[in-house]
Short mmCIF file of C-alpha atoms in Angstrom, two decimals:
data_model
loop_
_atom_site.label_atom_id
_atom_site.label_comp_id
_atom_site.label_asym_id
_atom_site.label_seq_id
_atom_site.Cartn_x
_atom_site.Cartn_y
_atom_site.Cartn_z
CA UNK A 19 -31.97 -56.63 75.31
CA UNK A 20 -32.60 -57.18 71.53
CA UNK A 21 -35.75 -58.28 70.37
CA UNK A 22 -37.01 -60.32 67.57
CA UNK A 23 -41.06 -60.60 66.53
CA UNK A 24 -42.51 -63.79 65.39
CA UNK A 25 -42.06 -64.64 61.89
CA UNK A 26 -45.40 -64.49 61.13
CA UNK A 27 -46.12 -60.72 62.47
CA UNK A 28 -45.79 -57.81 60.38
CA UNK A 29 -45.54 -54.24 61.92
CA UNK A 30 -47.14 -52.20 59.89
CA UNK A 31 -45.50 -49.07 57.95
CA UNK A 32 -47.40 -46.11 59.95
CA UNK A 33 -46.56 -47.83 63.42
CA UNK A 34 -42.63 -48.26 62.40
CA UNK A 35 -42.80 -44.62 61.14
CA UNK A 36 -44.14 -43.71 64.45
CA UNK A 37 -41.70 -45.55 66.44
CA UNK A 38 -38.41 -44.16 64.07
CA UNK A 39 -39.30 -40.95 64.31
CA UNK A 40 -39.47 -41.20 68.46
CA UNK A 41 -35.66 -41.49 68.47
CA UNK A 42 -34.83 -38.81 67.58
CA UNK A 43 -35.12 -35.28 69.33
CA UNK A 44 -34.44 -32.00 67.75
CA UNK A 45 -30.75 -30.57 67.60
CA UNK A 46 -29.56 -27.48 69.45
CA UNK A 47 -30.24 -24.45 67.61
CA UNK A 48 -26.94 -22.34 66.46
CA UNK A 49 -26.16 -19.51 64.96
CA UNK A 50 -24.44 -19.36 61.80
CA UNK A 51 -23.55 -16.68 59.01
CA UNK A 52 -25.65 -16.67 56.05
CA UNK A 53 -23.58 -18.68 53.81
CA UNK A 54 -23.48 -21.93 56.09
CA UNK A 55 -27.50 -21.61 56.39
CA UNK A 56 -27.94 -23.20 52.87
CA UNK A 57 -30.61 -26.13 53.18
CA UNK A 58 -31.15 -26.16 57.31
CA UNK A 59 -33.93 -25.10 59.21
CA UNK A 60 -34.53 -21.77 60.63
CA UNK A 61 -35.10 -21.96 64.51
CA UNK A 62 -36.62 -18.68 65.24
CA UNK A 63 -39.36 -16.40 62.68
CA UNK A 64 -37.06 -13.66 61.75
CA UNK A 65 -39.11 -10.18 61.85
CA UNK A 66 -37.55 -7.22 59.67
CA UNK A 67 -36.19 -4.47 61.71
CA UNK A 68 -36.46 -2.16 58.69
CA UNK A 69 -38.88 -1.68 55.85
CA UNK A 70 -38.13 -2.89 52.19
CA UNK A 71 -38.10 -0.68 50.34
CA UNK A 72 -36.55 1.27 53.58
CA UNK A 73 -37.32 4.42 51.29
CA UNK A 74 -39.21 5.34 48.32
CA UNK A 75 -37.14 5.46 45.30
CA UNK A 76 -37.02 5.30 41.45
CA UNK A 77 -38.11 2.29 39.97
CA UNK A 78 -36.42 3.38 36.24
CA UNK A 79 -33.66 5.33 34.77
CA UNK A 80 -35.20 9.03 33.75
CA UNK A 81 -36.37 11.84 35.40
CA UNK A 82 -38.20 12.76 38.98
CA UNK A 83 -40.79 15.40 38.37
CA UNK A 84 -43.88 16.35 39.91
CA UNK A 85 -46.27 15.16 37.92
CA UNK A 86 -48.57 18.48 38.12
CA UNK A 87 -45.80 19.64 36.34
CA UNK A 88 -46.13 17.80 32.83
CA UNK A 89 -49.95 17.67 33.11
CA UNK A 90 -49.55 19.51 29.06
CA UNK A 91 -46.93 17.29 28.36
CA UNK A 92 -47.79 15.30 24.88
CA UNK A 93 -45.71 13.97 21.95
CA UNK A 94 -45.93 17.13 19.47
CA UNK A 95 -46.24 19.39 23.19
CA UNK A 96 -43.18 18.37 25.08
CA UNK A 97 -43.05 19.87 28.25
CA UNK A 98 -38.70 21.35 28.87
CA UNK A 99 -37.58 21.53 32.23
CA UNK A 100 -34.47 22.74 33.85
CA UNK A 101 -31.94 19.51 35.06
CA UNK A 102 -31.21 20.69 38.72
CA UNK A 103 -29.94 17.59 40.06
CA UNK A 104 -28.25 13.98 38.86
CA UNK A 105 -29.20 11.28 41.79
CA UNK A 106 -27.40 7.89 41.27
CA UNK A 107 -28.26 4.56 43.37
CA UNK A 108 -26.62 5.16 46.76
CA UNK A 109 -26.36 8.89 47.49
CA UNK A 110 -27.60 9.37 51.03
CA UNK A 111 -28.12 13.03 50.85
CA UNK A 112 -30.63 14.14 48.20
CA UNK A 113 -32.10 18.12 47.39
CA UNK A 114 -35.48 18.50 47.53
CA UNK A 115 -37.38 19.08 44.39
CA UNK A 116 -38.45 22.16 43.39
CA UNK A 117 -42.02 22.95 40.87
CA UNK A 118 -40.52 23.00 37.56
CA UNK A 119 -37.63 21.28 37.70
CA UNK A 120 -36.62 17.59 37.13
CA UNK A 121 -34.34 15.47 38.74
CA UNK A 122 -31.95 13.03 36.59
CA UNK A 123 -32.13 9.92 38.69
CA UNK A 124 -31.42 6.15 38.42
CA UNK A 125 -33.05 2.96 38.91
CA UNK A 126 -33.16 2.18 42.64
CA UNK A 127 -32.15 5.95 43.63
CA UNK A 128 -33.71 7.18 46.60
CA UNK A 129 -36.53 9.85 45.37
CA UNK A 130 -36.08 13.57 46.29
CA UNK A 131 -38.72 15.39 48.65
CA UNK A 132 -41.13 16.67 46.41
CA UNK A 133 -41.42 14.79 43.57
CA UNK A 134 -44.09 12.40 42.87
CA UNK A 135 -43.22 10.31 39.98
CA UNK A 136 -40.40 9.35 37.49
CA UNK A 137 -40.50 9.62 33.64
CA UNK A 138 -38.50 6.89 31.86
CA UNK A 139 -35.84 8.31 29.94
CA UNK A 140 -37.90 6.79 26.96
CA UNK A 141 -40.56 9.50 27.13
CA UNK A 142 -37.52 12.10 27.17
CA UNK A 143 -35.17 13.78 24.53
CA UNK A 144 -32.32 12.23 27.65
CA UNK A 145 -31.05 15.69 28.24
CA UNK A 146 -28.36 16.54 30.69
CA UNK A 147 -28.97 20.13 31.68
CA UNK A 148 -32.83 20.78 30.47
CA UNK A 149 -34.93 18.05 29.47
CA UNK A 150 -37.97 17.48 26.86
CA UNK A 151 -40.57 15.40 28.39
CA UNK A 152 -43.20 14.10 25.68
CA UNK A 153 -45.72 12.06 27.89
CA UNK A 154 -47.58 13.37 31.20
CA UNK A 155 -47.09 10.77 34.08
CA UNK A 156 -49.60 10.31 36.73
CA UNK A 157 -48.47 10.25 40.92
CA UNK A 158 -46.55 7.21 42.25
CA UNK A 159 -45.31 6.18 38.56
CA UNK A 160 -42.37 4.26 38.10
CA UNK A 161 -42.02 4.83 41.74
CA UNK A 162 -41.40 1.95 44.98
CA UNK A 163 -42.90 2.96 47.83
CA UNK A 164 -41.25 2.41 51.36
CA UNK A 165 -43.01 -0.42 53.07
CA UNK A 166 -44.40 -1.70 49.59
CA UNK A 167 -42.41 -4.81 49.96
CA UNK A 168 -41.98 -5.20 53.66
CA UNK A 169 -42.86 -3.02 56.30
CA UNK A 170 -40.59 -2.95 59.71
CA UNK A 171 -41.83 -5.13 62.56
CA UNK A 172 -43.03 -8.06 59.82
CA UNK A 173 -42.06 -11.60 60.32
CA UNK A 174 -40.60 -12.41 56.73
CA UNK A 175 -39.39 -16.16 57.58
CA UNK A 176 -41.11 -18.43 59.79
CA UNK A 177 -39.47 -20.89 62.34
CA UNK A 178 -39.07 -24.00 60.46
CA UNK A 179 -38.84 -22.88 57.18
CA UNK A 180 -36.27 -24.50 55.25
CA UNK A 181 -33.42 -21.80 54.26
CA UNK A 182 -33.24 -22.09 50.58
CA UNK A 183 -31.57 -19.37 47.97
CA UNK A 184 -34.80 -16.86 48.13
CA UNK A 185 -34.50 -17.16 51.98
CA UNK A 186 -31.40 -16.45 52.56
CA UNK A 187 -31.68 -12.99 49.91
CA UNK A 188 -34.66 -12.48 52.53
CA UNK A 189 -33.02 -12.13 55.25
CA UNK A 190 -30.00 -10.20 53.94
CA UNK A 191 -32.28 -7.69 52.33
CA UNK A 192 -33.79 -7.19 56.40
CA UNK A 193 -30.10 -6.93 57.23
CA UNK A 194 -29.06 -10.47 58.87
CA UNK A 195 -25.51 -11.26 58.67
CA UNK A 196 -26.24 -14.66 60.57
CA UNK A 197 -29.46 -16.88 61.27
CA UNK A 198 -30.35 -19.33 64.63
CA UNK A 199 -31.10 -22.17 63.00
CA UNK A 200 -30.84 -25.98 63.72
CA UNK A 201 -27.56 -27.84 64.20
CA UNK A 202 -27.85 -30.66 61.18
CA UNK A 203 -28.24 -33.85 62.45
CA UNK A 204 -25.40 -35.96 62.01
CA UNK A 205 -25.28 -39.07 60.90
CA UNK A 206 -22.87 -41.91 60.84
CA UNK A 207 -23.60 -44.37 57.63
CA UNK A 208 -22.33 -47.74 57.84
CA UNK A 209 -22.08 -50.35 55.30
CA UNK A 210 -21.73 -53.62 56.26
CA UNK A 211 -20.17 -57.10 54.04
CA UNK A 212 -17.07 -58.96 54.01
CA UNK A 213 -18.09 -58.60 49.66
CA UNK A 214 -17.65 -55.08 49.65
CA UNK A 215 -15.18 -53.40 47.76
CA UNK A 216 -14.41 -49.86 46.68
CA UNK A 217 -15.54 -48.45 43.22
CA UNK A 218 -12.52 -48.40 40.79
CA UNK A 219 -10.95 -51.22 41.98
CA UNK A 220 -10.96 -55.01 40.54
CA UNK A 221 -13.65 -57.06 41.39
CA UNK A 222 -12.50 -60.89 42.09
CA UNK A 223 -15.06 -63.54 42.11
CA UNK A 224 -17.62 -63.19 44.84
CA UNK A 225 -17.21 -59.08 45.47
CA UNK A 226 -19.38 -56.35 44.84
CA UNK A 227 -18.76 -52.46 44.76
CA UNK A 228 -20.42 -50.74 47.47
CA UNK A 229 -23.07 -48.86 46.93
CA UNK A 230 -25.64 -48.58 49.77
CA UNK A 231 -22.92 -45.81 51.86
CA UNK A 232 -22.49 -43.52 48.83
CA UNK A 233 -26.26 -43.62 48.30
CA UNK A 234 -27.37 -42.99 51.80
CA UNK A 235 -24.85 -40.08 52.68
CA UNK A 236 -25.88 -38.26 50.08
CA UNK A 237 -29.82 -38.42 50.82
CA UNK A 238 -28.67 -37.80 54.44
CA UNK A 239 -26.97 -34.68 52.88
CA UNK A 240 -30.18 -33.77 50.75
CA UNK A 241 -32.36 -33.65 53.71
CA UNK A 242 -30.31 -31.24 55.31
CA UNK A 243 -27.69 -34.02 57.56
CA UNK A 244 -24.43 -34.32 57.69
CA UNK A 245 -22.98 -37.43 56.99
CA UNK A 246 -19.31 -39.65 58.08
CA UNK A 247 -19.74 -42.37 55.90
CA UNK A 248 -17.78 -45.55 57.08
CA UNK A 249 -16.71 -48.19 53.87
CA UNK A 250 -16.13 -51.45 53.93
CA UNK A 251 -17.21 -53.33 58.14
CA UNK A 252 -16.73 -56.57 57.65
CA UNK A 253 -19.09 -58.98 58.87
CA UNK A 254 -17.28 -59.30 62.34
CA UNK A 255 -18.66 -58.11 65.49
CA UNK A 256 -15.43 -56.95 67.25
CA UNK A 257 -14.89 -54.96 63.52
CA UNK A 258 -18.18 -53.51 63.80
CA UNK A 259 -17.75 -52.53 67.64
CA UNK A 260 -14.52 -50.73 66.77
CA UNK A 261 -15.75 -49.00 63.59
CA UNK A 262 -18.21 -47.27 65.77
CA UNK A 263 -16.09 -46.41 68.64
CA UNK A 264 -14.31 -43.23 67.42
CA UNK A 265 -17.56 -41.12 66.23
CA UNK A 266 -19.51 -41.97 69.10
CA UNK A 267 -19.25 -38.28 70.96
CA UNK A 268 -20.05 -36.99 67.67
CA UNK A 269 -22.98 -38.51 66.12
CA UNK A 270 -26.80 -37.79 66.18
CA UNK A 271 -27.73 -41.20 64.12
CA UNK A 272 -26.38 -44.55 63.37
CA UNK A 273 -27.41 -45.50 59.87
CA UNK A 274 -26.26 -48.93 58.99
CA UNK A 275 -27.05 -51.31 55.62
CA UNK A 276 -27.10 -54.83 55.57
CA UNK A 277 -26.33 -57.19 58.08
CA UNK A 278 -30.34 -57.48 59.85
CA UNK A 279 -32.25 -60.31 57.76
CA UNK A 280 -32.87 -63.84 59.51
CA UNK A 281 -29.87 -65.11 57.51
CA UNK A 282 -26.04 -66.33 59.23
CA UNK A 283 -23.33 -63.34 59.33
CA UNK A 284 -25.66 -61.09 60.12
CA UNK A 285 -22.86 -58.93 61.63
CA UNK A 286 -25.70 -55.91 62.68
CA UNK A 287 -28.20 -57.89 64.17
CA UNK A 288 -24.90 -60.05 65.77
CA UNK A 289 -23.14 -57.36 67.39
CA UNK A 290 -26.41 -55.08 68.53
CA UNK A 291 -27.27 -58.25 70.18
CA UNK A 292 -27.86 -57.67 74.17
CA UNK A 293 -28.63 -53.75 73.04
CA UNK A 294 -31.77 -51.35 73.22
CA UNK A 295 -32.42 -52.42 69.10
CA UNK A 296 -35.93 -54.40 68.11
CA UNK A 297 -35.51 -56.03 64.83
CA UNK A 298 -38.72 -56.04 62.75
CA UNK A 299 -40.64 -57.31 60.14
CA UNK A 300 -42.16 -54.52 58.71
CA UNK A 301 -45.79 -54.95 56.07
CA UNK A 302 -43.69 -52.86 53.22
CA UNK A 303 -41.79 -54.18 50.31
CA UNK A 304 -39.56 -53.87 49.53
CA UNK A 305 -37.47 -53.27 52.88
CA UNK A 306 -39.16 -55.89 55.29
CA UNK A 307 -36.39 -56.89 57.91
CA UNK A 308 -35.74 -53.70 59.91
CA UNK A 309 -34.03 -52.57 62.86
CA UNK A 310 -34.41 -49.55 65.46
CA UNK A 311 -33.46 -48.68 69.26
CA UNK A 312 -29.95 -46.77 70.37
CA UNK A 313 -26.65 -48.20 70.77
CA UNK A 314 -25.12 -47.91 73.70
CA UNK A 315 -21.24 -47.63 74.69
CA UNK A 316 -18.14 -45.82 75.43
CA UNK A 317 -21.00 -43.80 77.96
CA UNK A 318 -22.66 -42.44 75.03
CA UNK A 319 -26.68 -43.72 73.98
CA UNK A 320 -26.75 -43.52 70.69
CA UNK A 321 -29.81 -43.47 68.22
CA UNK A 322 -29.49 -46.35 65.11
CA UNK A 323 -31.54 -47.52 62.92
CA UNK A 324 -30.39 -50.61 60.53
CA UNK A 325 -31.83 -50.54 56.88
CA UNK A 326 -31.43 -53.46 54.40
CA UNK A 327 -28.79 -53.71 52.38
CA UNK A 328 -30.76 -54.66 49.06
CA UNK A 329 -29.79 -51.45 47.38
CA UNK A 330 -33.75 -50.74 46.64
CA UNK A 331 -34.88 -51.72 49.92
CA UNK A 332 -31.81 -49.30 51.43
CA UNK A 333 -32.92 -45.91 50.08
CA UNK A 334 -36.82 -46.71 49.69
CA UNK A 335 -36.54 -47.58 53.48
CA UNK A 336 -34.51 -44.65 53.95
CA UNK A 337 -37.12 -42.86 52.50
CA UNK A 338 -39.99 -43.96 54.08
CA UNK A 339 -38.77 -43.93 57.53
CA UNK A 340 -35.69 -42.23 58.04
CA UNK A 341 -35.92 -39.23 56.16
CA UNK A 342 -38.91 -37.54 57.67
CA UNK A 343 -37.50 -38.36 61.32
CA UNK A 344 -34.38 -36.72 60.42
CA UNK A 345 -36.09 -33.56 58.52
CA UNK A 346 -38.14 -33.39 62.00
CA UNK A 347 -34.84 -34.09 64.00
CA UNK A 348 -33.15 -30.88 61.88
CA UNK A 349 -36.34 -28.31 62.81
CA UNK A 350 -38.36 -28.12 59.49
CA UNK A 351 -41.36 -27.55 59.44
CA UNK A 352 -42.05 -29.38 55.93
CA UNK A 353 -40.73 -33.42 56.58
CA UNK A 354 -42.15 -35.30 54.55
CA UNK A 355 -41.61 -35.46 49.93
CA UNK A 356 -44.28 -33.67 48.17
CA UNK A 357 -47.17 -35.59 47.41
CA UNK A 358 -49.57 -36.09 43.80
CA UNK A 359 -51.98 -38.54 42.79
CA UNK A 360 -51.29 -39.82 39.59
CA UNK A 361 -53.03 -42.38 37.16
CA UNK A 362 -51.40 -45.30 37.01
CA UNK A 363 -50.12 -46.28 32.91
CA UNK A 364 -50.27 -50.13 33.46
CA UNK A 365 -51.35 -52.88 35.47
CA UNK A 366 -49.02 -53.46 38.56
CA UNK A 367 -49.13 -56.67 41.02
CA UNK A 368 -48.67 -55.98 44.36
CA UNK A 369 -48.35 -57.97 47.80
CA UNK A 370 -52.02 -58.06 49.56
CA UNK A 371 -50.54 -58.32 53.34
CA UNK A 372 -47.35 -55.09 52.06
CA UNK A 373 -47.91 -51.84 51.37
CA UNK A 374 -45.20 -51.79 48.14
CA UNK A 375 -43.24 -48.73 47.20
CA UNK A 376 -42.49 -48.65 43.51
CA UNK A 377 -39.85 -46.80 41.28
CA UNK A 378 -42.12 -44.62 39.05
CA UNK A 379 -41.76 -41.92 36.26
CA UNK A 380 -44.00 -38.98 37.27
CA UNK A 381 -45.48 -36.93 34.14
CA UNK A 382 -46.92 -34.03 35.67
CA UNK A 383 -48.47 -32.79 32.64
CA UNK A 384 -50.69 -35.73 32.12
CA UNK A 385 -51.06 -36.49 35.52
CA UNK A 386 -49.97 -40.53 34.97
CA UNK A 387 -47.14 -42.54 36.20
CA UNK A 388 -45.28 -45.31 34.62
CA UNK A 389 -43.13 -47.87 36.78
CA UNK A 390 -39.03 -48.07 36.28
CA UNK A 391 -37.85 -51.23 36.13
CA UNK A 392 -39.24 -54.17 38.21
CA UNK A 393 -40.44 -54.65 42.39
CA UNK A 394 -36.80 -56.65 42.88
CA UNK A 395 -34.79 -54.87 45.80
CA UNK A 396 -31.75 -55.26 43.98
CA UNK A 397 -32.82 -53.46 40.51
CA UNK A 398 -30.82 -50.70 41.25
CA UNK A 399 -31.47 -49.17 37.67
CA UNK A 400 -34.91 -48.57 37.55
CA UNK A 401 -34.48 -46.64 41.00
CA UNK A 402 -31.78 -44.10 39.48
CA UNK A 403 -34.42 -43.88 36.66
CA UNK A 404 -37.02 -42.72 38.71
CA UNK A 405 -38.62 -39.57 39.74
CA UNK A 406 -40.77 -40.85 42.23
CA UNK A 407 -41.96 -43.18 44.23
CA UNK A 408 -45.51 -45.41 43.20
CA UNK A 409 -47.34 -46.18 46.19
CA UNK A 410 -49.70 -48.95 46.40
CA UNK A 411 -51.43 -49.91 49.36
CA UNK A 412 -51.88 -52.67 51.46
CA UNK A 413 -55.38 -53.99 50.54
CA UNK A 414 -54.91 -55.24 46.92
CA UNK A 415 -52.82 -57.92 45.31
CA UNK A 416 -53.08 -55.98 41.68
CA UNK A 417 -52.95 -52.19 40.97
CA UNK A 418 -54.71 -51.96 37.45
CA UNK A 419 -54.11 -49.84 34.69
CA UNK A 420 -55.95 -46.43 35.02
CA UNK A 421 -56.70 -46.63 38.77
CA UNK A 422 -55.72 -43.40 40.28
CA UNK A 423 -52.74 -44.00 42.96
CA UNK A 424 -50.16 -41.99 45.31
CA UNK A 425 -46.76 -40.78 44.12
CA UNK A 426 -44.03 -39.47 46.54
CA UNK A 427 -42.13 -37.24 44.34
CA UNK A 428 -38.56 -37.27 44.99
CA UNK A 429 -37.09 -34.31 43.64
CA UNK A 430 -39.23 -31.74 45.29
#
C-alpha cells in the first residue's frame, strides 16, 4: 500500500539515506576479462602468484659487470673489458658472468649469474666486442631486484577496490587475464511528462526537451551502473505500467523523474499507487518530494526510487541518495564523493528547517568555494557549471561569507 506523510513532517536527509540504501543488496559477483573490468568493483583481494620483478634484471641500457671488477675504473683510467655476451629484454636463457668480462644488456633484461651491477652505456666508449668503462659502479646499481616491487603471495588489490587504469596494469603485471568482480547494477531510468520531447526536434508551445534521462544514465554510468534509459512516458498510468513491463527480468533499479509532487498528473505517484512505495517529504532542498519502496509485477519485486523532475533537484537527489546506494549495491568499498571543507566566498541564505545542497566552484588552491548560479531547482546552468556541491546544514537560515563549510566534490 502506498503511503503519504503529513504535510507538515519532514524526513530528514540521513534517515532517507538510510532507508534508500536498504533496497538495495549487492549484485552477484562475475568474472570478466580485464578489459570489461574498467570502473566496477573487485569482489575478491587478488594476491600475486609471482613476484614483480619475477627476476632481477637491468634497469638501463649498458653493460653487466661485477662491480669488483671496475673498482680502478675513472675518467682518464678506463677500465677495457672483453664483450662476451649481448642480452636483450626477453631472452630466457642467459650465460653466467665471468670476472672480467661484461655483458652488453638492455633495459629490462634479465641479469646474468654473476654480475652485480650495470654501467649505463653513458659511462662507456659503447663498444661492441671490448668495452671502456670510465666510472666504477657500486653493487645493486642500475639494477631491479626480484621481489622489489611485489613479492609472490602479496595481496596487490583489495576486495572492493574500484578497478581503475593502474588496477587493471596491476593485475596483468601478476598475470590475470580476468577478475571476479561485481555484476553492475542495472538500472532502468524513466522520465516521465506528456511535455517531453526529444533534443533536435521542434519545440511547439508548451514542450520541453528532456533532460532529466540523459542526465541520470550517465551518472548511473559514472558510478559504475548500467543504464536502459526509457524517453518520453506520458503522464498515463496504463503508459507507465507498460513502459516498465519488458525490462522487468532485467533490472536491479527503477529510477524514475518527475511525476511524485502533491500536484494532479502525477503519473508516478498515480500508477505506484496500491504498491510497496512511501512518498516523502524529505528536510533537503532542493529535492523535497521523494519516493522509495519496490515495484511489484509480472512476478518480479523490483527496487525504485522516484526523484523529482526539477532538473537540479533530479541529479542533486541522485546524488545524495542514490548514488552511494548504488556504489554499495556494485561492491566498492569507497561510496560516497570525496569530501573538503572549503571557505565559503559570499554570503548564502539558506532554509533553517532543509539541509540545502548548492552548485559550487571548488578552488582547491585557496581552499574557498563560490556558488554557480542560484538555489532554483530548475537553474540547470549553474549545475553544469559546477564542480561541486556546497553543503549547508540544517541549523541556519544564512551561510555568511568566510564561514568554513562542506563541499562534495563531484569529479573525484
Amino acid at each position: 500500500m502506498a503511503h503519504t506523510t503529513d504535510p507538515s513532517a519532514l524526513l530528514s536527509v540521513d534517515e532517507y539515506r538510510r532507508r534508500v540504501a536498504e533496497l538495495l543488496v549487492p549484485t552477484p559477483t562475475v568474472n570478466l576479462p580485464l578489459d570489461e573490468c574498467l570502473g566496477l568493483a573487485l569482489a575478491e583481494g587478488l594476491t600475486a602468484p609471482i613476484s614483480l620483478p619475477p627476476f632481477d634484471n637491468s634497469a638501463m641500457d649498458g653493460y653487466a659487470v661485477r662491480s669488483a671488477d671496475l673498482a680502478e675504473a675513472a675518467p682518464d683510467r678506463p677500465v677495457t673489458l672483453p664483450v662476451t655476451a649481448d642480452i636483450p629484454a626477453g631472452r630466457v636463457h642467459v650465460d653466467e658472468l665471468a670476472a672480467g668480462t661484461a655483458h652488453r644488456i638492455m633495459t629490462g633484461a634479465q641479469l646474468p649469474p654473476g654480475a652485480d651491477a650495470t654501467v649505463p652505456v653513458e659511462r662507456t666508449d659503447g663498444g661492441t666486442e671490448r668495452v671502456r668503462i670510465h666510472a666504477t659502479v657500486a653493487a645493486g646499481a642500475n639494477v631491479r631486484g626480484s621481489g622489489e616491487d611485489v613479492t609472490a603471495g602479496q595481496t596487490v588489490l583489495d576486495a572492493g577496490c574500484t578497478l581503475g587504469a593502474a588496477q587493471l596494469g596491476m593485475a596483468s603485471a601478476v598475470g590475470s587475464a580476468e577478475l571476479p568482480v561485481h555484476r553492475p547494477p542495472r538500472v532502468l531510468v524513466l522520465s516521465t511528462g506528456s511535455e517531453l520531447v526529444r533534443p533536435g526536434t521542434p519545440l511547439r508551445d508548451g514542450e520541453i526537451y528532456e533532460s532529466n534521462g540523459t542526465m541520470l544514465a550517465a551518472a548511473v554510468r559514472q558510478c559504475g551502473g548500467t543504464a536502459e534509459l526509457l524517453h518520453f512516458v506520458p503522464d498515463d498510468v496504463a503508459a507507465f505500467h507498460s513502459a516498465l513491463e519488458p525490462y522487468l527480468e532485467e533490472t536491479d533499479l527503477i529510477l524514475t523523474s518527475g511525476g511524485v509532487s502533491a500536484g494532479a498528473y502525477e503519473v508516478v505517484k498515480d500508477a505506484l499507487e496500491g504498491d510497496e512505495v512511501r512518498f516523502e517529504k524529505v528536510a533537503v532542498q532542493p529535492g523535497m518530494p521523494q519516493g522509495a519502496g519496490h515495484y511489484t509485477a509480472g512476478g518480479r519485486r523490483v527496487p525504485v526510487i522516484t526523484l523529482p523532475g526539477n532538473p537540479v533537484s533530479s541529479i542533486v537527489s541522485f546524488e545524495v541518495f542514490v548514488r552511494p546506494a548504488l556504489r554499495r549495491a556494485g561492491g566498492h568499498s569507497t561510496v560516497e564523493r570525496p569530501r573538503r571543507r572549503a571557505t565559503l566566498s559570499e554570503t548564502l541564505r539558506s532554509s533553517p528547517s532543509k539541509r540545502q545542497y548548492r552548485r559550487g566552484l571548488f578552488d582547491p588552491e585557496s581552499d574557498t568555494v563560490t556558488a554557480q548560479g542560484g538555489p532554483g531547482s530548475h537553474l540547470l546552468s549553474g549545475m553544469a557549471a559546477a564542480n561541486c556541491l556546497i553543503q549547508l546544514p540544517e541549523e541556519s537560515s544564512e551561510a555568511p561569507e568566510g564561514i568554513t563549510v562542506d563541499v562534495w566534490l563531484l569529479d573525484g
